[in-house]
Every structure is written in structure tokens, then in C-alpha cells.
Coordinates of C-alpha atoms in Angstrom, one line a residue:
Chain M
M1 CA 89.2 -76.1 -50.0
A2 CA 91.9 -76.1 -47.4
H3 CA 90.0 -73.3 -45.8
M4 CA 86.8 -75.4 -45.7
H5 CA 88.8 -78.2 -44.1
R6 CA 90.1 -76.0 -41.4
E7 CA 86.6 -74.6 -40.6
R8 CA 85.3 -78.1 -40.1
W9 CA 88.0 -78.7 -37.6
I10 CA 87.1 -75.6 -35.7
A11 CA 83.4 -76.8 -35.8
F12 CA 84.5 -80.0 -34.2
L13 CA 86.6 -78.2 -31.6
M14 CA 83.6 -76.0 -30.7
I15 CA 81.6 -79.0 -29.6
L16 CA 84.5 -81.0 -28.3
P17 CA 84.1 -79.8 -24.7
S18 CA 80.5 -81.1 -24.7
I19 CA 81.6 -84.3 -26.3
I20 CA 84.3 -84.9 -23.7
L21 CA 81.9 -84.0 -20.8
L22 CA 79.2 -86.3 -22.0
S23 CA 81.6 -89.1 -22.8
V24 CA 82.9 -89.0 -19.2
F25 CA 79.7 -88.2 -17.3
V26 CA 77.4 -90.5 -19.3
Y27 CA 79.3 -93.3 -20.9
G28 CA 82.3 -93.3 -18.6
F29 CA 80.2 -93.2 -15.5
I30 CA 77.9 -95.9 -16.8
G31 CA 80.9 -98.1 -17.4
W32 CA 82.2 -97.2 -13.9
T33 CA 78.8 -98.1 -12.3
T34 CA 78.9 -101.4 -14.1
V35 CA 82.3 -102.1 -12.6
V36 CA 80.9 -101.2 -9.1
A37 CA 78.0 -103.5 -9.8
L38 CA 80.4 -106.4 -10.4
S39 CA 82.5 -105.6 -7.3
K40 CA 82.3 -106.4 -3.6
W41 CA 82.1 -102.8 -2.6
D42 CA 79.9 -102.9 0.6
G43 CA 80.7 -100.1 3.0
V44 CA 82.0 -96.5 2.9
E45 CA 85.4 -97.4 1.5
P46 CA 85.5 -98.5 -2.1
D47 CA 86.4 -102.1 -2.8
Y48 CA 86.7 -103.1 -6.4
S49 CA 87.5 -106.7 -5.9
W50 CA 85.6 -108.9 -8.4
A51 CA 82.3 -110.4 -7.4
G52 CA 81.0 -111.4 -10.9
L53 CA 77.2 -111.3 -11.1
D54 CA 76.7 -112.0 -7.4
N55 CA 75.0 -108.7 -6.8
F56 CA 72.5 -109.3 -9.6
R57 CA 71.9 -112.8 -8.5
Q58 CA 71.1 -111.6 -5.0
L59 CA 68.6 -109.1 -6.4
F60 CA 66.7 -111.8 -8.2
T61 CA 67.1 -114.9 -6.1
Q62 CA 65.8 -113.3 -2.9
T63 CA 68.3 -115.0 -0.7
G64 CA 70.4 -113.1 1.7
G65 CA 71.8 -109.6 1.1
V66 CA 70.0 -106.4 1.7
S67 CA 67.6 -107.1 -1.1
A68 CA 65.8 -110.2 -0.2
K69 CA 62.4 -110.1 -2.0
R70 CA 62.4 -106.3 -2.2
F71 CA 63.6 -106.1 -5.7
T72 CA 61.0 -108.5 -7.1
V73 CA 58.3 -106.4 -5.4
D74 CA 59.8 -103.3 -6.9
L75 CA 59.7 -104.7 -10.4
W76 CA 56.0 -105.8 -10.1
N77 CA 55.2 -102.3 -8.7
T78 CA 57.0 -100.7 -11.6
L79 CA 55.0 -102.8 -14.1
F80 CA 51.6 -102.1 -12.6
F81 CA 52.5 -98.4 -12.0
T82 CA 53.6 -98.1 -15.6
I83 CA 50.5 -99.7 -17.0
L84 CA 48.1 -97.6 -14.9
F85 CA 50.0 -94.4 -15.3
L86 CA 50.3 -94.7 -19.1
A87 CA 46.7 -95.8 -19.5
S88 CA 45.3 -92.9 -17.5
C89 CA 47.6 -90.2 -19.0
V90 CA 46.9 -91.3 -22.6
F91 CA 43.1 -91.7 -22.0
V92 CA 42.5 -88.5 -20.1
G93 CA 45.1 -86.5 -22.2
L94 CA 43.4 -87.5 -25.4
L95 CA 40.0 -86.9 -24.1
L96 CA 40.9 -83.3 -22.9
A97 CA 42.7 -82.6 -26.2
I98 CA 39.6 -83.7 -28.2
L99 CA 37.3 -81.6 -26.0
L100 CA 39.5 -78.6 -26.3
D101 CA 39.6 -79.0 -30.1
Q102 CA 35.8 -78.4 -30.3
R103 CA 36.2 -74.6 -30.6
V104 CA 35.4 -74.0 -26.9
K105 CA 35.3 -70.7 -25.3
G106 CA 38.0 -70.1 -22.7
E107 CA 40.3 -72.7 -24.3
G108 CA 43.4 -70.9 -23.1
I109 CA 42.2 -70.9 -19.5
F110 CA 41.4 -74.6 -19.5
R111 CA 44.7 -75.4 -21.2
T112 CA 46.6 -73.4 -18.6
I113 CA 44.8 -75.3 -15.8
Y114 CA 45.5 -78.7 -17.2
L115 CA 49.1 -78.0 -17.9
F116 CA 50.3 -76.0 -14.9
P117 CA 51.3 -79.1 -12.9
M118 CA 54.1 -79.7 -15.4
S119 CA 55.8 -76.6 -14.1
L120 CA 55.9 -77.9 -10.6
S121 CA 58.5 -80.0 -8.9
F122 CA 57.6 -83.7 -8.2
V123 CA 58.4 -82.8 -4.6
V124 CA 55.7 -80.2 -4.5
T125 CA 53.3 -82.7 -6.1
G126 CA 54.3 -85.3 -3.6
V127 CA 53.7 -83.1 -0.6
A128 CA 50.2 -82.0 -1.8
W129 CA 49.0 -85.5 -2.6
Q130 CA 50.5 -86.9 0.5
W131 CA 48.1 -84.6 2.4
I132 CA 45.1 -85.4 0.2
F133 CA 45.5 -89.2 0.4
A134 CA 46.6 -89.3 4.1
P135 CA 43.9 -91.7 5.5
G136 CA 44.0 -90.7 9.2
T137 CA 42.4 -93.0 11.7
E138 CA 38.8 -94.0 12.2
N139 CA 38.3 -91.3 14.8
R140 CA 40.5 -88.7 13.2
L141 CA 39.9 -88.9 9.5
R142 CA 42.3 -86.9 7.3
G143 CA 42.5 -85.8 3.7
V144 CA 40.0 -87.0 1.2
N145 CA 38.6 -89.5 3.7
A146 CA 37.4 -86.6 5.9
L147 CA 35.8 -85.0 2.8
F148 CA 34.0 -88.3 1.9
H149 CA 32.8 -88.7 5.5
S150 CA 31.3 -85.2 5.6
L151 CA 29.6 -85.8 2.3
G152 CA 28.1 -89.1 3.5
L153 CA 30.2 -91.0 1.0
D154 CA 31.8 -93.3 3.6
F155 CA 31.9 -96.2 1.2
L156 CA 34.6 -94.5 -0.7
R157 CA 36.9 -94.3 2.3
W158 CA 40.0 -96.6 2.3
K159 CA 43.5 -96.5 3.5
W160 CA 45.0 -95.2 0.3
Y161 CA 48.8 -95.4 0.1
T162 CA 49.0 -97.0 3.5
D163 CA 46.8 -99.9 2.5
T164 CA 48.7 -103.3 2.5
T165 CA 46.1 -105.1 0.4
A166 CA 47.6 -106.9 -2.6
I167 CA 45.7 -108.5 -5.5
G168 CA 48.3 -111.1 -6.5
P169 CA 51.5 -109.1 -7.0
F170 CA 49.5 -105.8 -7.4
H171 CA 49.6 -103.5 -4.4
V172 CA 46.5 -101.3 -4.3
A173 CA 48.5 -98.6 -2.5
L174 CA 50.0 -97.7 -5.8
I175 CA 46.7 -96.2 -7.0
P176 CA 47.0 -92.9 -5.2
V177 CA 50.6 -92.5 -6.4
V178 CA 49.4 -93.2 -10.0
I179 CA 46.7 -90.5 -9.5
A180 CA 49.4 -87.9 -8.4
A181 CA 51.8 -88.8 -11.2
S182 CA 48.9 -88.6 -13.8
W183 CA 47.8 -85.3 -12.4
Q184 CA 51.3 -83.9 -13.1
L185 CA 51.7 -85.4 -16.6
I186 CA 48.2 -85.5 -18.2
G187 CA 48.6 -81.9 -19.4
Y188 CA 51.8 -82.9 -21.2
V189 CA 50.0 -85.6 -23.1
M190 CA 47.1 -83.3 -23.8
A191 CA 49.5 -80.7 -25.3
M192 CA 51.1 -83.3 -27.5
Y193 CA 47.7 -84.5 -28.8
L194 CA 46.5 -80.9 -29.2
A195 CA 49.5 -80.1 -31.3
G196 CA 48.8 -83.2 -33.4
L197 CA 45.1 -82.3 -33.8
R198 CA 45.9 -78.8 -34.9
A199 CA 48.3 -80.1 -37.5
I200 CA 45.4 -82.0 -39.2
P201 CA 44.3 -79.9 -42.2
E202 CA 40.7 -78.7 -42.1
E203 CA 40.1 -80.0 -45.6
L204 CA 40.5 -83.5 -44.4
R205 CA 37.7 -83.1 -41.9
E206 CA 35.5 -81.4 -44.4
A207 CA 36.1 -84.2 -47.0
A208 CA 35.1 -86.7 -44.4
Y209 CA 31.9 -84.9 -43.7
V210 CA 31.2 -84.6 -47.4
D211 CA 31.7 -88.4 -47.6
G212 CA 28.9 -88.7 -45.0
A213 CA 31.0 -89.5 -41.9
N214 CA 29.6 -88.3 -38.6
E215 CA 31.6 -86.9 -35.7
I216 CA 32.3 -90.3 -34.2
G217 CA 33.3 -91.8 -37.5
L218 CA 35.6 -88.9 -38.2
Y219 CA 37.5 -89.5 -35.0
R220 CA 37.5 -93.3 -35.3
Y221 CA 38.6 -93.7 -38.9
I222 CA 40.4 -90.5 -39.7
I223 CA 41.7 -88.6 -36.7
L224 CA 42.8 -91.3 -34.3
P225 CA 44.8 -93.2 -36.9
I226 CA 46.6 -89.9 -37.8
L227 CA 47.4 -89.4 -34.1
R228 CA 49.0 -92.8 -33.7
P229 CA 52.6 -91.5 -33.8
V230 CA 51.7 -89.0 -31.1
T231 CA 50.5 -91.8 -28.9
L232 CA 53.7 -93.7 -29.5
S233 CA 55.8 -90.7 -28.5
A234 CA 53.7 -90.1 -25.4
L235 CA 54.0 -93.8 -24.4
I236 CA 57.7 -93.8 -24.8
V237 CA 58.3 -90.5 -22.9
L238 CA 55.9 -91.4 -20.1
G239 CA 57.1 -95.0 -20.0
H240 CA 60.7 -94.0 -19.4
I241 CA 59.7 -91.5 -16.7
S242 CA 57.7 -94.2 -15.1
L243 CA 60.6 -96.7 -15.1
K244 CA 62.9 -94.4 -13.3
I245 CA 60.5 -92.5 -11.1
F246 CA 61.9 -91.5 -7.8
D247 CA 61.2 -88.0 -6.4
L248 CA 57.5 -88.2 -6.4
V249 CA 57.2 -91.5 -4.7
Y250 CA 60.0 -90.8 -2.3
T251 CA 58.3 -87.6 -1.2
M252 CA 54.7 -88.8 -1.2
T253 CA 54.9 -92.2 0.4
G254 CA 58.4 -93.6 0.5
K255 CA 58.7 -97.3 0.2
G256 CA 55.4 -97.8 1.9
P257 CA 54.2 -100.6 4.3
G258 CA 55.6 -103.9 3.1
F259 CA 57.2 -102.2 0.1
A260 CA 53.7 -101.5 -1.1
T261 CA 54.8 -98.3 -3.0
D262 CA 58.5 -99.1 -3.3
V263 CA 60.2 -98.6 -6.7
P264 CA 63.7 -99.4 -7.9
G265 CA 64.7 -95.7 -7.7
I266 CA 63.9 -95.6 -4.0
F267 CA 65.6 -99.0 -3.4
M268 CA 68.7 -97.8 -5.2
F269 CA 68.9 -94.6 -3.3
E270 CA 68.4 -96.1 0.2
T271 CA 70.7 -99.0 -0.5
T272 CA 73.5 -96.9 -1.8
F273 CA 73.4 -93.6 0.1
Q274 CA 71.8 -94.6 3.3
G275 CA 72.9 -98.2 3.6
N276 CA 76.4 -97.8 2.0
H277 CA 75.8 -101.0 0.0
Y278 CA 77.4 -99.5 -3.1
A279 CA 77.8 -102.7 -5.2
Q280 CA 74.1 -103.6 -4.6
G281 CA 72.9 -100.1 -5.4
A282 CA 75.0 -100.1 -8.6
A283 CA 73.4 -103.4 -9.6
I284 CA 69.9 -102.0 -9.1
S285 CA 70.8 -98.9 -11.2
I286 CA 72.2 -101.0 -14.0
V287 CA 68.9 -103.0 -14.1
M288 CA 67.0 -99.6 -14.3
L289 CA 69.3 -98.5 -17.1
L290 CA 68.7 -101.7 -19.1
M291 CA 64.9 -101.3 -18.7
V292 CA 65.0 -97.7 -19.8
S293 CA 67.4 -98.5 -22.7
L294 CA 65.0 -101.1 -24.0
V295 CA 62.4 -98.4 -24.5
I296 CA 64.6 -95.5 -25.5
I297 CA 67.3 -96.9 -27.9
P298 CA 64.8 -98.2 -30.5
Y299 CA 62.9 -94.9 -30.2
L300 CA 66.0 -92.8 -30.7
A301 CA 67.1 -95.0 -33.7
F302 CA 63.7 -94.8 -35.2
S303 CA 63.1 -91.1 -34.7
L304 CA 66.5 -90.0 -36.0
R305 CA 66.2 -92.2 -39.1
R306 CA 63.0 -90.5 -40.0
E307 CA 64.4 -87.1 -38.8
V308 CA 61.1 -86.3 -37.1
E309 CA 61.3 -84.1 -34.1
L310 CA 61.6 -86.1 -31.0
Chain T
M1 CA 29.6 -73.6 -38.0
R2 CA 27.3 -71.5 -35.9
Q3 CA 27.3 -72.3 -32.3
R4 CA 23.8 -72.7 -30.8
F5 CA 22.7 -74.5 -27.7
D6 CA 22.8 -78.2 -28.0
P7 CA 23.3 -81.0 -25.5
A8 CA 26.6 -82.1 -26.9
R9 CA 28.2 -78.7 -26.2
L10 CA 26.8 -78.7 -22.7
G11 CA 28.4 -82.1 -22.2
I12 CA 31.7 -80.8 -23.5
Y13 CA 31.7 -77.8 -21.1
T14 CA 30.6 -79.9 -18.2
L15 CA 33.5 -82.3 -18.6
L16 CA 36.0 -79.5 -19.1
I17 CA 34.9 -77.7 -16.0
L18 CA 34.8 -81.0 -14.0
F19 CA 38.4 -81.8 -14.9
A20 CA 39.4 -78.2 -14.2
V21 CA 38.0 -78.5 -10.7
L22 CA 39.8 -81.8 -10.1
F23 CA 43.1 -80.4 -11.4
L24 CA 42.8 -77.4 -9.0
I25 CA 42.1 -79.5 -5.8
P26 CA 45.8 -79.7 -4.8
V27 CA 46.1 -75.9 -5.3
Y28 CA 43.0 -75.4 -3.1
V29 CA 44.5 -77.7 -0.5
M30 CA 47.8 -75.9 -0.5
V31 CA 46.4 -72.3 -0.4
V32 CA 43.7 -73.1 2.2
S33 CA 46.1 -74.9 4.6
S34 CA 48.9 -72.4 4.3
F35 CA 46.6 -69.5 5.4
K36 CA 45.6 -71.3 8.6
T37 CA 47.2 -71.1 12.0
F38 CA 48.7 -74.2 13.4
A39 CA 45.8 -74.6 15.8
E40 CA 43.3 -74.3 12.9
V41 CA 45.1 -76.8 10.7
Q42 CA 45.0 -79.3 13.6
D43 CA 41.2 -79.1 13.7
L44 CA 40.3 -82.0 11.5
S45 CA 36.6 -81.0 11.4
R46 CA 37.6 -78.0 9.4
L47 CA 40.2 -79.8 7.2
W48 CA 38.7 -78.7 3.9
A49 CA 37.1 -75.5 5.1
P50 CA 38.6 -72.1 4.1
P51 CA 40.7 -70.4 6.8
R52 CA 39.0 -68.2 9.3
G53 CA 41.2 -65.3 8.3
L54 CA 44.3 -64.7 6.2
H55 CA 47.1 -65.7 8.6
W56 CA 50.5 -65.1 7.1
D57 CA 52.1 -66.9 10.1
S58 CA 52.8 -70.1 8.2
F59 CA 54.6 -68.2 5.4
I60 CA 56.7 -66.4 8.0
A61 CA 57.4 -69.7 9.7
A62 CA 58.2 -71.4 6.4
W63 CA 60.5 -68.6 5.4
S64 CA 62.4 -68.1 8.7
G65 CA 61.8 -71.4 10.5
I66 CA 60.7 -72.2 14.0
P67 CA 64.0 -72.6 15.9
E68 CA 62.4 -73.8 19.2
K69 CA 60.9 -76.8 17.3
G70 CA 64.1 -77.4 15.4
L71 CA 62.5 -76.5 12.0
R72 CA 64.7 -74.7 9.5
G73 CA 63.3 -71.9 7.3
L74 CA 63.5 -72.0 3.6
S75 CA 64.9 -68.5 2.9
Q76 CA 68.5 -69.8 2.6
N77 CA 67.4 -72.7 0.5
L78 CA 65.5 -70.5 -1.9
L79 CA 68.7 -68.4 -2.3
N80 CA 70.6 -71.6 -2.9
S81 CA 68.1 -72.6 -5.6
I82 CA 68.7 -69.3 -7.3
N83 CA 72.5 -69.5 -7.1
L84 CA 72.3 -73.0 -8.5
T85 CA 69.6 -72.5 -11.2
V86 CA 70.7 -69.2 -12.8
P87 CA 74.3 -70.1 -13.6
A88 CA 73.5 -73.7 -14.6
T89 CA 70.7 -72.5 -16.9
L90 CA 72.8 -69.8 -18.6
I91 CA 75.9 -72.0 -19.1
S92 CA 74.0 -75.0 -20.4
S93 CA 72.0 -72.8 -22.8
M94 CA 75.1 -71.2 -24.2
L95 CA 76.7 -74.6 -24.8
G96 CA 73.5 -75.9 -26.3
S97 CA 73.4 -72.9 -28.7
L98 CA 77.0 -73.5 -29.9
N99 CA 76.4 -77.3 -30.3
G100 CA 73.1 -76.8 -32.0
Y101 CA 74.8 -74.4 -34.5
V102 CA 77.6 -76.8 -35.3
L103 CA 75.3 -79.8 -35.6
S104 CA 72.8 -78.0 -37.9
K105 CA 75.0 -75.9 -40.1
W106 CA 78.5 -77.5 -40.0
K107 CA 77.7 -81.2 -40.2
F108 CA 81.1 -83.0 -40.1
R109 CA 81.6 -86.7 -40.7
G110 CA 80.1 -88.7 -37.9
A111 CA 77.8 -85.9 -36.7
N112 CA 74.8 -88.1 -37.4
I113 CA 76.2 -90.8 -35.1
L114 CA 77.3 -88.3 -32.5
F115 CA 74.0 -86.6 -32.1
P116 CA 71.9 -89.7 -30.9
L117 CA 74.8 -90.6 -28.6
M118 CA 74.5 -87.2 -27.0
L119 CA 70.8 -87.4 -26.8
F120 CA 70.9 -90.7 -24.9
G121 CA 72.3 -88.8 -22.0
M122 CA 69.0 -87.1 -21.3
F123 CA 67.0 -90.3 -21.0
I124 CA 69.2 -92.4 -18.7
P125 CA 68.1 -93.0 -15.2
Y126 CA 70.5 -90.8 -13.3
Q127 CA 70.8 -93.4 -10.6
S128 CA 73.2 -95.2 -13.0
V129 CA 75.8 -92.4 -12.8
L130 CA 75.3 -91.3 -9.2
I131 CA 78.1 -93.4 -7.6
P132 CA 80.9 -92.3 -10.0
L133 CA 79.5 -88.8 -9.9
T134 CA 79.8 -88.4 -6.1
Q135 CA 83.2 -90.0 -6.2
T136 CA 84.5 -87.8 -9.0
L137 CA 83.1 -84.6 -7.4
S138 CA 84.9 -85.4 -4.2
F139 CA 88.1 -86.2 -6.1
I140 CA 88.1 -82.8 -7.9
G141 CA 87.3 -81.0 -4.7
L142 CA 83.7 -80.1 -5.6
G143 CA 82.0 -82.7 -3.4
G144 CA 79.1 -81.3 -1.4
T145 CA 79.4 -77.9 -3.0
L146 CA 76.9 -75.8 -5.0
I147 CA 79.5 -75.3 -7.7
G148 CA 79.7 -79.1 -8.1
L149 CA 75.9 -79.3 -8.5
V150 CA 76.0 -76.5 -11.1
L151 CA 78.6 -78.5 -13.0
V152 CA 76.3 -81.6 -12.8
H153 CA 73.3 -79.7 -14.2
V154 CA 75.4 -78.1 -16.9
V155 CA 76.6 -81.4 -18.2
Y156 CA 73.3 -83.3 -18.0
G157 CA 71.6 -80.3 -19.5
I158 CA 73.7 -80.4 -22.7
P159 CA 71.6 -83.0 -24.6
I160 CA 68.3 -81.2 -24.3
T161 CA 69.7 -77.7 -24.9
T162 CA 71.6 -79.0 -28.0
L163 CA 68.4 -80.8 -29.3
I164 CA 66.2 -77.7 -29.0
F165 CA 68.8 -75.4 -30.6
R166 CA 69.6 -77.9 -33.4
N167 CA 66.0 -78.0 -34.4
Y168 CA 65.6 -74.3 -34.0
Y169 CA 68.6 -73.5 -36.2
A170 CA 67.4 -75.9 -38.8
S171 CA 64.8 -73.3 -39.6
V172 CA 67.4 -70.5 -40.2
P173 CA 68.0 -70.5 -44.0
T174 CA 71.4 -71.9 -44.9
D175 CA 71.6 -69.3 -47.7
L176 CA 72.2 -66.7 -45.0
V177 CA 75.1 -68.7 -43.7
E178 CA 76.5 -69.2 -47.2
A179 CA 76.2 -65.5 -48.0
A180 CA 78.2 -64.6 -44.9
R181 CA 80.8 -67.2 -45.7
I182 CA 81.3 -65.6 -49.2
D183 CA 81.8 -62.3 -47.4
G184 CA 84.7 -63.9 -45.7
A185 CA 83.1 -64.7 -42.3
G186 CA 84.6 -67.7 -40.5
I187 CA 82.6 -70.2 -38.4
L188 CA 82.6 -68.0 -35.4
G189 CA 81.9 -64.9 -37.5
V190 CA 78.8 -66.5 -38.9
Y191 CA 77.7 -67.4 -35.4
W192 CA 78.1 -63.9 -34.1
R193 CA 76.7 -62.1 -37.2
I194 CA 74.0 -64.4 -38.4
I195 CA 73.0 -67.0 -35.9
F196 CA 73.3 -65.4 -32.5
P197 CA 71.1 -62.3 -33.4
V198 CA 68.2 -64.6 -34.5
S199 CA 68.6 -66.9 -31.5
M200 CA 66.5 -65.0 -29.0
P201 CA 63.3 -67.2 -29.3
G202 CA 65.5 -70.3 -29.0
F203 CA 67.1 -68.9 -25.9
V204 CA 63.8 -68.1 -24.4
V205 CA 62.5 -71.6 -24.9
V206 CA 65.7 -73.2 -23.6
I207 CA 66.2 -70.9 -20.6
I208 CA 62.6 -71.4 -19.5
W209 CA 62.9 -75.1 -19.9
Q210 CA 66.3 -75.4 -18.1
F211 CA 65.3 -73.1 -15.3
T212 CA 62.1 -75.1 -14.6
N213 CA 63.9 -78.4 -14.7
I214 CA 66.9 -77.4 -12.6
W215 CA 64.8 -75.6 -10.1
N216 CA 62.5 -78.6 -9.6
E217 CA 65.3 -81.2 -9.6
F218 CA 65.7 -83.4 -6.5
L219 CA 67.8 -86.5 -7.0
F220 CA 71.1 -84.9 -7.9
A221 CA 70.6 -82.2 -5.2
V222 CA 69.9 -84.7 -2.4
T223 CA 72.8 -86.9 -3.4
V224 CA 75.4 -84.2 -3.9
L225 CA 74.6 -81.8 -1.1
Q226 CA 74.3 -83.1 2.4
K227 CA 74.6 -79.9 4.4
P228 CA 71.1 -78.5 5.1
E229 CA 72.3 -74.9 4.7
L230 CA 73.5 -75.6 1.2
Q231 CA 70.6 -77.6 -0.2
P232 CA 68.2 -76.2 -2.8
I233 CA 64.5 -75.7 -1.9
T234 CA 63.2 -79.0 -3.2
V235 CA 65.4 -80.9 -0.8
A236 CA 64.7 -78.6 2.1
L237 CA 60.9 -79.0 1.4
R238 CA 61.2 -82.7 1.3
N239 CA 63.0 -82.6 4.7
L240 CA 60.3 -80.3 6.1
S241 CA 57.5 -82.6 5.0
G242 CA 59.3 -85.6 6.3
S243 CA 59.7 -84.3 9.8
Q244 CA 58.0 -86.2 12.6
I245 CA 55.4 -83.7 13.8
K246 CA 54.0 -82.2 10.7
E247 CA 53.2 -78.5 10.8
W248 CA 51.0 -78.8 7.7
N249 CA 50.3 -75.1 7.4
M250 CA 54.0 -74.4 7.4
V251 CA 54.7 -77.3 4.9
M252 CA 52.0 -76.1 2.5
A253 CA 53.3 -72.5 2.8
G254 CA 56.7 -74.0 1.9
T255 CA 55.3 -75.7 -1.2
I256 CA 53.8 -72.5 -2.4
I257 CA 57.1 -70.7 -1.9
A258 CA 59.0 -73.5 -3.7
A259 CA 56.5 -73.6 -6.5
M260 CA 56.0 -69.9 -7.1
P261 CA 59.1 -69.1 -9.3
T262 CA 58.4 -71.8 -11.9
L263 CA 54.7 -71.3 -11.7
L264 CA 55.0 -67.6 -12.4
I265 CA 57.3 -68.3 -15.4
Y266 CA 54.8 -70.8 -16.7
V267 CA 51.8 -68.4 -16.4
V268 CA 53.7 -65.5 -17.9
T269 CA 55.4 -67.4 -20.8
G270 CA 53.0 -70.3 -21.4
R271 CA 53.5 -70.4 -25.2
Y272 CA 57.3 -70.8 -24.9
F273 CA 57.0 -73.3 -22.1
I274 CA 54.8 -75.5 -24.2
R275 CA 57.3 -75.2 -27.1
G276 CA 60.1 -76.5 -24.9
L277 CA 57.8 -79.3 -23.7
L278 CA 57.0 -80.4 -27.2
A279 CA 60.7 -80.1 -28.3
G280 CA 61.1 -83.5 -26.8
S281 CA 61.7 -82.3 -23.4
V282 CA 61.4 -84.9 -20.7
K283 CA 60.7 -84.5 -17.0
G284 CA 62.2 -86.8 -14.4

């Protein structure tokens, strides 16, 4: 028994380096960032004198500071981006998975094509789609606008990510960015649904047919309800990517005209590392962390209680 | 279930092919533009047309740069990416294997609380640790160095590598572990004799996943490394595409060079790539 006891200590010692590293680099640093967010650090030299919630107040009250109005725009952009991005990924991802599940020839090739963007960097994606949606000018059309023009589809031309049109708080310039992000992650959602579909036993489908269900009824009443946990996982994973998105937007469009494509990730990066407004930047990152935590913590708790694979 | 011609199947294939074409548009754009000369890529009437010939000039320019226009080549940055990705991938995979082994076969008290606390680290927006991170790296003398960035990727890679290995080792029969213990093997002996030899598929999944993620990463790299000659290829590519006069043929050749390693890995090892993906791996 003493032997057992000793072994358990060695087990603990084996993962101790990882525990220490994560304690410092995750929890310690989050605490440290919180302290910075509550400080007056504004400039290259650290200044930890107490500022209370001033930095947060400035973000939301839109008065003074570096952040006047920008953060409110960012939060609206994040909301609309998230809704459109999640909707398109789940809809197209599910559609492709169902299509591929119909015993099609060349399934492997199709799957490879839909999924390859997942292996690329957001920077590569950003550069490619920046080219595609570059509007050009009336005399020198670029990207997809030039293609539409040569096909006689001029009514489809618009200014894409340089468009400053806003419908209420919704900037239409976000649409091209949503398309690029969806292009990269639809394959991931498809793979999740496909794994879910393949796990459904064949007997269940046959039983449904015996009971007189047609193809549509089978999906509506049997398969889609079974896939509901997959949808939840997909929404959480995509949602948290969407809340903290940075590389793609930063490469493809940057903050955009009038912050049309700005997101908190870009705002934080520019404020902190280009503007040296450290306390402000820290406050933005803490808001981002709270938003992500709201999605992730319940999910982690739920998943681990059921011990399903994440 | 005999397949004969029917309109529904025609519809299925039409949709699948339509989406495949849409998905390949960016690839077409990258390949076509990269094989054009600078003069040809400037000709907007031929924007979407195939190149007049296979010109490798853009790849040479992207590789070695155009000094007279002040454009740096990517060859050094590609090397930096390799020097960053290979050690960070191997170290974080090794740590993940040890952690996963302990957490699946030697559950000590509190392990069930510890594990989700570890996992949380892979979901956080890294913006919320960047300021202390840069401060700490400077303090320990690793600020602005590739080794510092390796350390960063090792640490923030621990949650996902641990998760994948923990789930993988859960499928290794505990009877085997017990039998080795009865033979007198200690915790490390069990690892070397029983666990490590059956770990290869786990390592393949984890190494592919970590390699892809670290190669493609941008935020840590752009924050930690300011010197252009030290930056990995993602950061250099972003700088190239952000320059004022855009040599689009060169930029697109650069994206192909930057994308090639992870793309090749994906095409060659697709099955393992997907397994890593579904293990709860998260991009971003």
C-alpha cells in the first residue's frame, strides 16, 4: 500500500511541470492582465497605479480615451459576424454531410476538397479572399467584380469589404469576411456531422422505412434530432472562434472604413502593441475573455460531467 | 439499394460539384496569379484568365525577395517556421503523452478537477495573456527570440495534446497496466514497456495537429517577434500582402509557399488529420 502511495506521488510529479506552466501562463497571466486592466498603464513604461474600472467605463461610455465609439461598433460587428458565420457553417456543413452520406461516388475526393481549407493558415485565407473581394474602381474593376462584369452580371457588383453601408448597427462589409471564414470552417462542421451520421446504426434507418417513413421524414424526425448534440458542439466551437477572431480579419481587411470590419481582437492588438495603451488593451482583452468564458465554461462543465469526448 | 439513374441523384451530384468548384476558387486564384509575370498580373482584363505561360519569376521573387523594391523574400521565414514548429511540436507532444498517461491510468485525487482547468487554457482568447507574456519573456531574457516563441507554443499546446492522449490511452486496456504492475513495473516502467510502444497512432494525430496549428499561428508570432528576419512565414506573408504596392503575383506565390507544408501533410495523412480535428481540436 505504501508502494501504491509513492507511485501516486510520482504520477503527480510527472504532470507537475505542466500544471505549473499552465497555472502561470493561463491563470497567473489572466490575473496579471486583470490588474493591468485596472491600472493607469498608458505608455511604454508599466504603471500599475490604481484606476479602478475607468478603462472599462471608457470602452462603453464612448467618451474620451482611445476607444470612443469603436468598442461599441466592435461588439455589434462581433454579434452579426457570429450569427452569420454560425448560420452559414452549420447550414452548409450539414447539407454537405447529408449529401456525402448518400453513398456517392468519389466521396473521398469531395471530402478532401471541402476540408482542405482547415489545413491552411487564416493568413493565407485572408490574402486569397482579399484579392477576390477587392472591389477596384469603376474603371479598373478587380476581383470578383471584374468577373461579374465580364459575365454581364453587373448588378451583382458592390464594394464588398470597403462598403461603408450600415443597416442599423449591421455593417454590410462584414459579409465578405463571413464568406472567407465560412470557407475555412465549413469542412470542419461537415466532418463533425459526417461522423455523427456514420454513428447512426443502419437498423434505425431501416426500421423507419419499415414504418413507412420517406427520406424527408427520416431526416426530419429521426436523424436531425440525433444530430442535435453535434450541432451544439459545432456552435460552441465556432462561436468561441468567432468571438476571438483576429488573424483572418486583420489580414483580409483590417479595421475597415469607419470600423466596418473591426473586431475586438484587432482593437486590442492595435491599442496595446501599436498605441502602447496597455491598460485599455488589457480591458478589451478581459471583455473578450468574459465573452468566451460565457460560452466555454458551461460547455466544459457539461461535457466532462457526461464524459463525452469534447 | 441498386443505384440507377434518377433525378434526385443528379441533384446530389450537381450540388456536390457546385460546392467543390466554389471551394476551389481561392486555389485557382492563387495558382493562376502566381504563375503570371508582374506585367500580366497588372492587366485587369486578364485578371481571371490563366497565365500566358508558366512563369516561375514570382516564386523566385517570393523566395528571395526584390531588394530594389525593398521586398524581403520568404526563404529565411520558412526556415524560421521550421525551427519554431518542429521543436515546439515534439516537446508539446511528449508532454501531452505523459500527462495523458497519468490522467487516464493514474487518476489521483483532484484529477477530475484539474483536467477541465487545464483544458480551459486552449479556449481562452490569447489576447488576455499577451501583455504579461511579452513582459515575462523579456524578463527571462527570451523576449523577441525564437526560443521564447517555442516556449509559448509548448505551454499553450499542453491542453490539446493532453486531451488527445488522455482519450487515446483510455482505449488501452487497464488490464495490461495491472499485469505489468504485478510484474513489478513502476509508473515509468509501465509507460516505457506498455504505453509508449502503443502510442504511435496517438503521436501521429497529435504531431500532425500541433504542426499544423503552430505553423499557421499568427498572433503569438507577431506579438513576440518584431525582427523581420526572425519572424515565421505567416507574419512575413502578412507583411508582404500589407505592403503599399502589391505585387500580387509575388504575394500569391508566397501564400502557396506558406501553405504547402500543411497542405501536403493534410493530403497525405487526411484520416489522422480529421481524427485530430474531431478530438475537440480548435482552430484560432
